[in-house]
mmCIF file with all atom_site columns, C-alpha atoms in Angstrom:
data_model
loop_
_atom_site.group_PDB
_atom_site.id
_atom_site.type_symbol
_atom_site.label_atom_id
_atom_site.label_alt_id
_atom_site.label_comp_id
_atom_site.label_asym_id
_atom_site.label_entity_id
_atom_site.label_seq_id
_atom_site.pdbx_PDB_ins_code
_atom_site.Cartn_x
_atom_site.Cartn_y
_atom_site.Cartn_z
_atom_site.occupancy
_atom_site.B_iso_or_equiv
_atom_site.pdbx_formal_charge
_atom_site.auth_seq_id
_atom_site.auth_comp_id
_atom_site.auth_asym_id
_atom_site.auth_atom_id
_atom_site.pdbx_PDB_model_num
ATOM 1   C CA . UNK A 1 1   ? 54.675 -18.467 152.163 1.00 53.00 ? 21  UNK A CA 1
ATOM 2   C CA . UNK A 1 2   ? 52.356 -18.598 149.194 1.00 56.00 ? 22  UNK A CA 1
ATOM 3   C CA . UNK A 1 3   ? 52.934 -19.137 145.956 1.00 54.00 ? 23  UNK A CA 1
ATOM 4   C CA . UNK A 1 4   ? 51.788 -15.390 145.148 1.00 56.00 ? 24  UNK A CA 1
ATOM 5   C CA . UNK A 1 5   ? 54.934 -14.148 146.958 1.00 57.00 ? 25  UNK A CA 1
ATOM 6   C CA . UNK A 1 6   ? 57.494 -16.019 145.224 1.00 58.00 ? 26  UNK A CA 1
ATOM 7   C CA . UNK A 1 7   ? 57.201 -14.221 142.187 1.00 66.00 ? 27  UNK A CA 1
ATOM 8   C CA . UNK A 1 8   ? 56.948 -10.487 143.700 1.00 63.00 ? 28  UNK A CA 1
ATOM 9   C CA . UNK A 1 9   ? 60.415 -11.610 146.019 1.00 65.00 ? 29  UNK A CA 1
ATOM 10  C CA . UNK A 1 10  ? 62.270 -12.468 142.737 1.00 63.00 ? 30  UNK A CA 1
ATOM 11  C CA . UNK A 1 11  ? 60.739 -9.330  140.995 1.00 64.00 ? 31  UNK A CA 1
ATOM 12  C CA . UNK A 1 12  ? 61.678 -7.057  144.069 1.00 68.00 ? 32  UNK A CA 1
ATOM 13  C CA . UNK A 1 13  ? 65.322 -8.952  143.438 1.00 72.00 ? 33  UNK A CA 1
ATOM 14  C CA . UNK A 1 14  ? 66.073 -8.568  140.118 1.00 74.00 ? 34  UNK A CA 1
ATOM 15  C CA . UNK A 1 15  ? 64.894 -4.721  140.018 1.00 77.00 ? 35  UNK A CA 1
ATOM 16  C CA . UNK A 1 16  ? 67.345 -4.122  143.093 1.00 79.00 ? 36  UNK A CA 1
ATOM 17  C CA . UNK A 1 17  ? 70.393 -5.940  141.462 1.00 78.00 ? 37  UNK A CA 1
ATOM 18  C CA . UNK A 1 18  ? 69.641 -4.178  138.279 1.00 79.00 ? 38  UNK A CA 1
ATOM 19  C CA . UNK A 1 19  ? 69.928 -0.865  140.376 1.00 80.00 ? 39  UNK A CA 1
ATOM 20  C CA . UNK A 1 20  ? 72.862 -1.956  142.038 1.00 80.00 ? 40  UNK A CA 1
ATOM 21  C CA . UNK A 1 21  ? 74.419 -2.658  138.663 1.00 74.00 ? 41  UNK A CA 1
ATOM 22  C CA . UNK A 1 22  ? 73.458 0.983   137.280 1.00 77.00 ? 42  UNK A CA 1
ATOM 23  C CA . UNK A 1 23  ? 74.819 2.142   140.470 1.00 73.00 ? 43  UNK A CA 1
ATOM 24  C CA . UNK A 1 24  ? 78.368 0.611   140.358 1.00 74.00 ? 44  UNK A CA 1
ATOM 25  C CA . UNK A 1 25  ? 78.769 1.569   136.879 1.00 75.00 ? 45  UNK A CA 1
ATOM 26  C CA . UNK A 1 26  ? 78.059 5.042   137.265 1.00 70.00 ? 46  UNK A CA 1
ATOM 27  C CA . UNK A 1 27  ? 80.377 5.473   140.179 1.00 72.00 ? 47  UNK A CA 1
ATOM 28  C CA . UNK A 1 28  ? 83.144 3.731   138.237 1.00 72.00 ? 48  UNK A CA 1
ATOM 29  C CA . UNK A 1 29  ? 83.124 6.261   135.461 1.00 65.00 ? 49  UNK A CA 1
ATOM 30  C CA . UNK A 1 30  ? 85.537 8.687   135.632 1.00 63.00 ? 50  UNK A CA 1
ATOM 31  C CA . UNK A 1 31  ? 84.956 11.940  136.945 1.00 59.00 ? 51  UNK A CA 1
ATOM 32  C CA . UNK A 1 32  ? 85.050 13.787  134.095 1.00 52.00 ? 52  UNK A CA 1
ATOM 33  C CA . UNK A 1 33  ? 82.609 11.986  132.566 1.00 52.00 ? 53  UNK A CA 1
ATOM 34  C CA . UNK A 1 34  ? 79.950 12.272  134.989 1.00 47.00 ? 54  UNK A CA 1
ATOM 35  C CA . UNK A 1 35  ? 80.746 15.932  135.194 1.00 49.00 ? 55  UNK A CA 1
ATOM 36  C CA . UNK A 1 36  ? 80.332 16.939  131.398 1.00 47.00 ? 56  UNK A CA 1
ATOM 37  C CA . UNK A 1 37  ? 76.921 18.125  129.914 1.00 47.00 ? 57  UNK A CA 1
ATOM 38  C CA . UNK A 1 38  ? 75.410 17.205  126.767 1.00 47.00 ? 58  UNK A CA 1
ATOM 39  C CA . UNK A 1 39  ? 75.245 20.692  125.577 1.00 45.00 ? 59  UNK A CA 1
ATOM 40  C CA . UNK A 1 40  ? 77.808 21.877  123.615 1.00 51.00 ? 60  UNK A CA 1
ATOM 41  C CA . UNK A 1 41  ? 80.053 25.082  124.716 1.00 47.00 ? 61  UNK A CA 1
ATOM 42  C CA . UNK A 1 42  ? 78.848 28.536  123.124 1.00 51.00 ? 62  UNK A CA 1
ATOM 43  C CA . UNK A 1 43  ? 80.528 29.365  120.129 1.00 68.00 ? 63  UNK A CA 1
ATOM 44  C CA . UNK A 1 44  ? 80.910 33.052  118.937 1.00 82.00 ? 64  UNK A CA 1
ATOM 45  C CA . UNK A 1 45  ? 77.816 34.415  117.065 1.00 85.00 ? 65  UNK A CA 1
ATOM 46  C CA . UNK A 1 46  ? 78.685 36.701  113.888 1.00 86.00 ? 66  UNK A CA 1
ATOM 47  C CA . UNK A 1 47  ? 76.718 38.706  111.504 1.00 90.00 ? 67  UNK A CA 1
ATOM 48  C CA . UNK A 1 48  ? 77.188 38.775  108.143 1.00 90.00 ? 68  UNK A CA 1
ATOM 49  C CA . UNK A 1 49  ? 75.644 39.473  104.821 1.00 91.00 ? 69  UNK A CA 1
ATOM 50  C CA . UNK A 1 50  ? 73.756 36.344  102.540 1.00 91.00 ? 70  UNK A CA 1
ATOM 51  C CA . UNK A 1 51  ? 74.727 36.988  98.944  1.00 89.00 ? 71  UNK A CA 1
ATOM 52  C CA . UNK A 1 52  ? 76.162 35.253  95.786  1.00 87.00 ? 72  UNK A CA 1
ATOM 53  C CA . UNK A 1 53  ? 73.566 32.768  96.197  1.00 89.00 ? 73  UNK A CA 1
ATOM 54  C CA . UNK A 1 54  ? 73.291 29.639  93.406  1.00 88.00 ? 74  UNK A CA 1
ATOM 55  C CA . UNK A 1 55  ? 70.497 27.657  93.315  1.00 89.00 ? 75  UNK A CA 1
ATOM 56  C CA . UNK A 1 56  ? 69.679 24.186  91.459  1.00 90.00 ? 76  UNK A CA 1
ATOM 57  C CA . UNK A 1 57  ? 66.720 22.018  91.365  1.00 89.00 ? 77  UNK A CA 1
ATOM 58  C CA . UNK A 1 58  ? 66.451 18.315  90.014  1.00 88.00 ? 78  UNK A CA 1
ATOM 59  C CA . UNK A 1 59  ? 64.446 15.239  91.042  1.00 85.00 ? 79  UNK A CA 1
ATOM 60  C CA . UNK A 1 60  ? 66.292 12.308  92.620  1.00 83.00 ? 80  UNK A CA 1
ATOM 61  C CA . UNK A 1 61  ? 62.804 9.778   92.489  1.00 78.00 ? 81  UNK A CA 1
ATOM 62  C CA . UNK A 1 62  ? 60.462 9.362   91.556  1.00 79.00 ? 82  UNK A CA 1
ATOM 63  C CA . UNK A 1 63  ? 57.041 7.358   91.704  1.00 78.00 ? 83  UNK A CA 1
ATOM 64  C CA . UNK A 1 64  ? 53.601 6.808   90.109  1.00 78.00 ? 84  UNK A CA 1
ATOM 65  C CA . UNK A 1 65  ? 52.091 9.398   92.462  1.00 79.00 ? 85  UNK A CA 1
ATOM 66  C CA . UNK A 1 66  ? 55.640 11.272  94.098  1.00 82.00 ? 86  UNK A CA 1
ATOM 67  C CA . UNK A 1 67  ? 58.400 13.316  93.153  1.00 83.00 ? 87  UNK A CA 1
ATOM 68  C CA . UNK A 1 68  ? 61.305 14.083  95.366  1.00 86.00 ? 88  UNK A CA 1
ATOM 69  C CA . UNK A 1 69  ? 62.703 17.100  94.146  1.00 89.00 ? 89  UNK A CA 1
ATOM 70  C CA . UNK A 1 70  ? 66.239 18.315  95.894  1.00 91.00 ? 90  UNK A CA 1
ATOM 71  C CA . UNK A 1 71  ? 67.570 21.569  96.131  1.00 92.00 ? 91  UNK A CA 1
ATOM 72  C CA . UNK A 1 72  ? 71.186 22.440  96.093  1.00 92.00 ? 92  UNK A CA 1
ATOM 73  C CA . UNK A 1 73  ? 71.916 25.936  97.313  1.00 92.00 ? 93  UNK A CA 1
ATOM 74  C CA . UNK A 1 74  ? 75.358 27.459  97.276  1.00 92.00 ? 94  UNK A CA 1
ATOM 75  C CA . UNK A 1 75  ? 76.220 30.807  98.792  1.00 92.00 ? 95  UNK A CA 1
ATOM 76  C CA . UNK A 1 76  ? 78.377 33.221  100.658 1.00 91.00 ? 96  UNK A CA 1
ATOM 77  C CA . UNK A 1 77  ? 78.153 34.777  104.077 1.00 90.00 ? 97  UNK A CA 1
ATOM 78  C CA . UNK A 1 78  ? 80.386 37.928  103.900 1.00 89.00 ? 98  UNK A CA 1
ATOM 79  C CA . UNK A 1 79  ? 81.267 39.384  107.278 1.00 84.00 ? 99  UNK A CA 1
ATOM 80  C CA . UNK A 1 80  ? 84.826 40.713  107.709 1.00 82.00 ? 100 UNK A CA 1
ATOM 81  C CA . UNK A 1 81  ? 85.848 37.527  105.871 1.00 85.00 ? 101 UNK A CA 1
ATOM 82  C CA . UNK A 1 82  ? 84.080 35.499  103.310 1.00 88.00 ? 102 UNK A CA 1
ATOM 83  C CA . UNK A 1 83  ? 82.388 32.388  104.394 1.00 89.00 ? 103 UNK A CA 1
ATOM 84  C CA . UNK A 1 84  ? 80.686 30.303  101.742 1.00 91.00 ? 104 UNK A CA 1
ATOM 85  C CA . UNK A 1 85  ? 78.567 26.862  102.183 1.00 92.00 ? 105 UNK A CA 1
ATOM 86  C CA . UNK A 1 86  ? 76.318 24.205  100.442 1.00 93.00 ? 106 UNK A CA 1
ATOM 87  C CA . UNK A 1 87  ? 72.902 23.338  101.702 1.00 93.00 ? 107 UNK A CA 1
ATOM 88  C CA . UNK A 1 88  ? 71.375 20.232  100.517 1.00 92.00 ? 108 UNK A CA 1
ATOM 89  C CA . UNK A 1 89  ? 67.661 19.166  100.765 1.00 91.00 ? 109 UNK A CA 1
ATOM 90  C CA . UNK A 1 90  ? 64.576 18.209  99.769  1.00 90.00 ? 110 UNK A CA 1
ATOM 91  C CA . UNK A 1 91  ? 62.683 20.753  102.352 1.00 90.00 ? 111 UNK A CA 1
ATOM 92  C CA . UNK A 1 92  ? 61.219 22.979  99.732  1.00 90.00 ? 112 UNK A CA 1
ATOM 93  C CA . UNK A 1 93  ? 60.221 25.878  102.250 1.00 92.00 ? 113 UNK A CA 1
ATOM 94  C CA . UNK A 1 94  ? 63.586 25.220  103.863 1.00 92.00 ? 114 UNK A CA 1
ATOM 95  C CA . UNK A 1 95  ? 64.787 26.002  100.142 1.00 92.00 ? 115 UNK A CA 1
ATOM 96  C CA . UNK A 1 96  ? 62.880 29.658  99.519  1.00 92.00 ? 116 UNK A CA 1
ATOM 97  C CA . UNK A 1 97  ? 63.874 30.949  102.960 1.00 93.00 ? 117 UNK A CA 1
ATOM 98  C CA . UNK A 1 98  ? 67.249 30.711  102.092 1.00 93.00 ? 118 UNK A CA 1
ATOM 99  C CA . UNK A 1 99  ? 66.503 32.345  98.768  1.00 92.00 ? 119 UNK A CA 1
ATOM 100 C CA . UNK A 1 100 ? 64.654 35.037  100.289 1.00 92.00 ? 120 UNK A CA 1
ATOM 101 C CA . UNK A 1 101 ? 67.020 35.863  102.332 1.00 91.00 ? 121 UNK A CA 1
ATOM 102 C CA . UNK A 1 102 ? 69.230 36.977  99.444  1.00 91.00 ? 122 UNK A CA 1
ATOM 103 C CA . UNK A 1 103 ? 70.973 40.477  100.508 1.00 90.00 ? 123 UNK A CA 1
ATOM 104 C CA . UNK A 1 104 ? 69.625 40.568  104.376 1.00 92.00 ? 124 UNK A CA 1
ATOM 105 C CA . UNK A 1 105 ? 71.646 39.817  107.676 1.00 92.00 ? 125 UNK A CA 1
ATOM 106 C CA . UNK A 1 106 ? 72.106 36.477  108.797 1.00 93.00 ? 126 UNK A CA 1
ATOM 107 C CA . UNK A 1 107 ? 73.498 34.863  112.021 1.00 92.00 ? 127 UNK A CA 1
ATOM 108 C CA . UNK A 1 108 ? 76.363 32.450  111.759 1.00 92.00 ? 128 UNK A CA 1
ATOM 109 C CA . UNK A 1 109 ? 78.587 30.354  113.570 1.00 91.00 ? 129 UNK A CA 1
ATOM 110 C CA . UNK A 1 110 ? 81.370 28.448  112.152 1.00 89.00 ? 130 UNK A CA 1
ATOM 111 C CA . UNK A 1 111 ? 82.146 25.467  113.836 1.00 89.00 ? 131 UNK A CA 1
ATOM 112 C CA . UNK A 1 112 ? 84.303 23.501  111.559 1.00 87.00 ? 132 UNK A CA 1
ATOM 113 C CA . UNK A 1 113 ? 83.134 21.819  108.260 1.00 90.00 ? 133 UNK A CA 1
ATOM 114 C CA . UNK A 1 114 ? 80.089 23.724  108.943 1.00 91.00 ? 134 UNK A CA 1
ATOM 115 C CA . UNK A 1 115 ? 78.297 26.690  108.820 1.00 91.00 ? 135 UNK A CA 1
ATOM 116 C CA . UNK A 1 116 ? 74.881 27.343  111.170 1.00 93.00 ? 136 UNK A CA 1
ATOM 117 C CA . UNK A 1 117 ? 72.956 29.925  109.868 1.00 92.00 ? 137 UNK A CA 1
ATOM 118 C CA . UNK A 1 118 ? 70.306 32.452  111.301 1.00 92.00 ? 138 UNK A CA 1
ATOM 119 C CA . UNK A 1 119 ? 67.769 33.531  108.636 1.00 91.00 ? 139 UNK A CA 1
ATOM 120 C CA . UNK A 1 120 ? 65.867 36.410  109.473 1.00 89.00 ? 140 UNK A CA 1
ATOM 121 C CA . UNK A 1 121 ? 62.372 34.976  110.151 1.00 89.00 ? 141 UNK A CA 1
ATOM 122 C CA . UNK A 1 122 ? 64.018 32.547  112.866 1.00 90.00 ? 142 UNK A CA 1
ATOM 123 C CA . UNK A 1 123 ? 64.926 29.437  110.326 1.00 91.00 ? 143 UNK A CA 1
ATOM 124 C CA . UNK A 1 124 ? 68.096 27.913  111.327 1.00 93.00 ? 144 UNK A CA 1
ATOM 125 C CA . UNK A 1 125 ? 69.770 25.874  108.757 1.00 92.00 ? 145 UNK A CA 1
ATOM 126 C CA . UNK A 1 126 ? 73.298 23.875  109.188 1.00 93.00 ? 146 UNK A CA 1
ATOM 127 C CA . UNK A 1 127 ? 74.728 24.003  105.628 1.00 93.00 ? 147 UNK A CA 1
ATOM 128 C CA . UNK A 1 128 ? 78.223 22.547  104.913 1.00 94.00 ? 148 UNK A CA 1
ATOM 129 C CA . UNK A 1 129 ? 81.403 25.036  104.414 1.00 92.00 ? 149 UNK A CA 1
ATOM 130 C CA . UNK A 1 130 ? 82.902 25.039  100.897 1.00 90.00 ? 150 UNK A CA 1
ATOM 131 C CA . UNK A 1 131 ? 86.646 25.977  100.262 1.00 86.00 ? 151 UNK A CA 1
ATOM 132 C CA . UNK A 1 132 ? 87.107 29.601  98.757  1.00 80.00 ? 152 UNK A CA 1
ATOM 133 C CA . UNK A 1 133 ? 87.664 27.920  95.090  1.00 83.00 ? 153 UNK A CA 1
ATOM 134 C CA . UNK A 1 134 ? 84.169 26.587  95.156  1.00 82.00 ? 154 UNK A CA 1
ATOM 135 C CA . UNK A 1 135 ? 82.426 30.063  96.509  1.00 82.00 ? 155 UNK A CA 1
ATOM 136 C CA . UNK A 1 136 ? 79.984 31.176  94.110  1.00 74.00 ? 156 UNK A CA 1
ATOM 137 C CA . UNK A 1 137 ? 80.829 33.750  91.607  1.00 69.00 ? 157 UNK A CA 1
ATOM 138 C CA . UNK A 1 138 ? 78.484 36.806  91.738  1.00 50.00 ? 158 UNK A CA 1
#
């Protein structure tokens, strides 16, 4: 043996023990673990009107040469209930789609403490869900 193959032996097994290891601890995991997929289940799509929307601009830093303006945008989603929700960001183009979409059909899905919205031109936006005393007033 040369000295050249010493090296490429141990190489050849470490890589193989490191398999093995992946190996064993994959087949100790549970089944149901190995079974479930990273994407989550399909919620229920609804429709609903944007309205009653509240917007507020202020800057949170800034710099010699930079401002970072944020936008706080509350508003309500009326379908056959009311849904109403709180986007916060400093996405200014993020910001006007919202606000243009004043008055025309959105897609939603409620999953919890938030609200997934469907603008029109194809933005998506994941706002947080406000309680019905903080809706905004028309």
């Amino acid at each position: 043996m040369s000295g050249d193959d010493i090296p490429k032996q141990r190489r050849r097994r470490s890589s193989w023990l490191l398999f093995a290891l992946a190996l064993q601890i994959f087949f100790a995991l549970p089944p149901q673990l190995r079974s479930q997929s990273l994407t989550p289940v399909s919620e229920t799509v609804s429709t609903g009107t944007l309205g009653n929307l509240h917007a507020d601009k202020r800057v949170v830093q800034s710099g010699r040469w930079f401002l970072v303006r944020e936008f706080t945008i509350d508003f309500a989603v009326k379908d056959t209930a009311v849904f109403c929700g709180e986007l916060t960001t400093t996405d200014a183009t993020e910001a006007n789609d919202l606000i243009a979409g004043n008055g025309q059909p959105v897609d939603f899905v409620e999953k919890g403490k938030d609200l997934f919205l469907t603008l029109k031109n194809g933005r998506k936006i994941h706002a947080r869900r406000l309680s019905s005393e903080k809706c905004p007033r028309a």
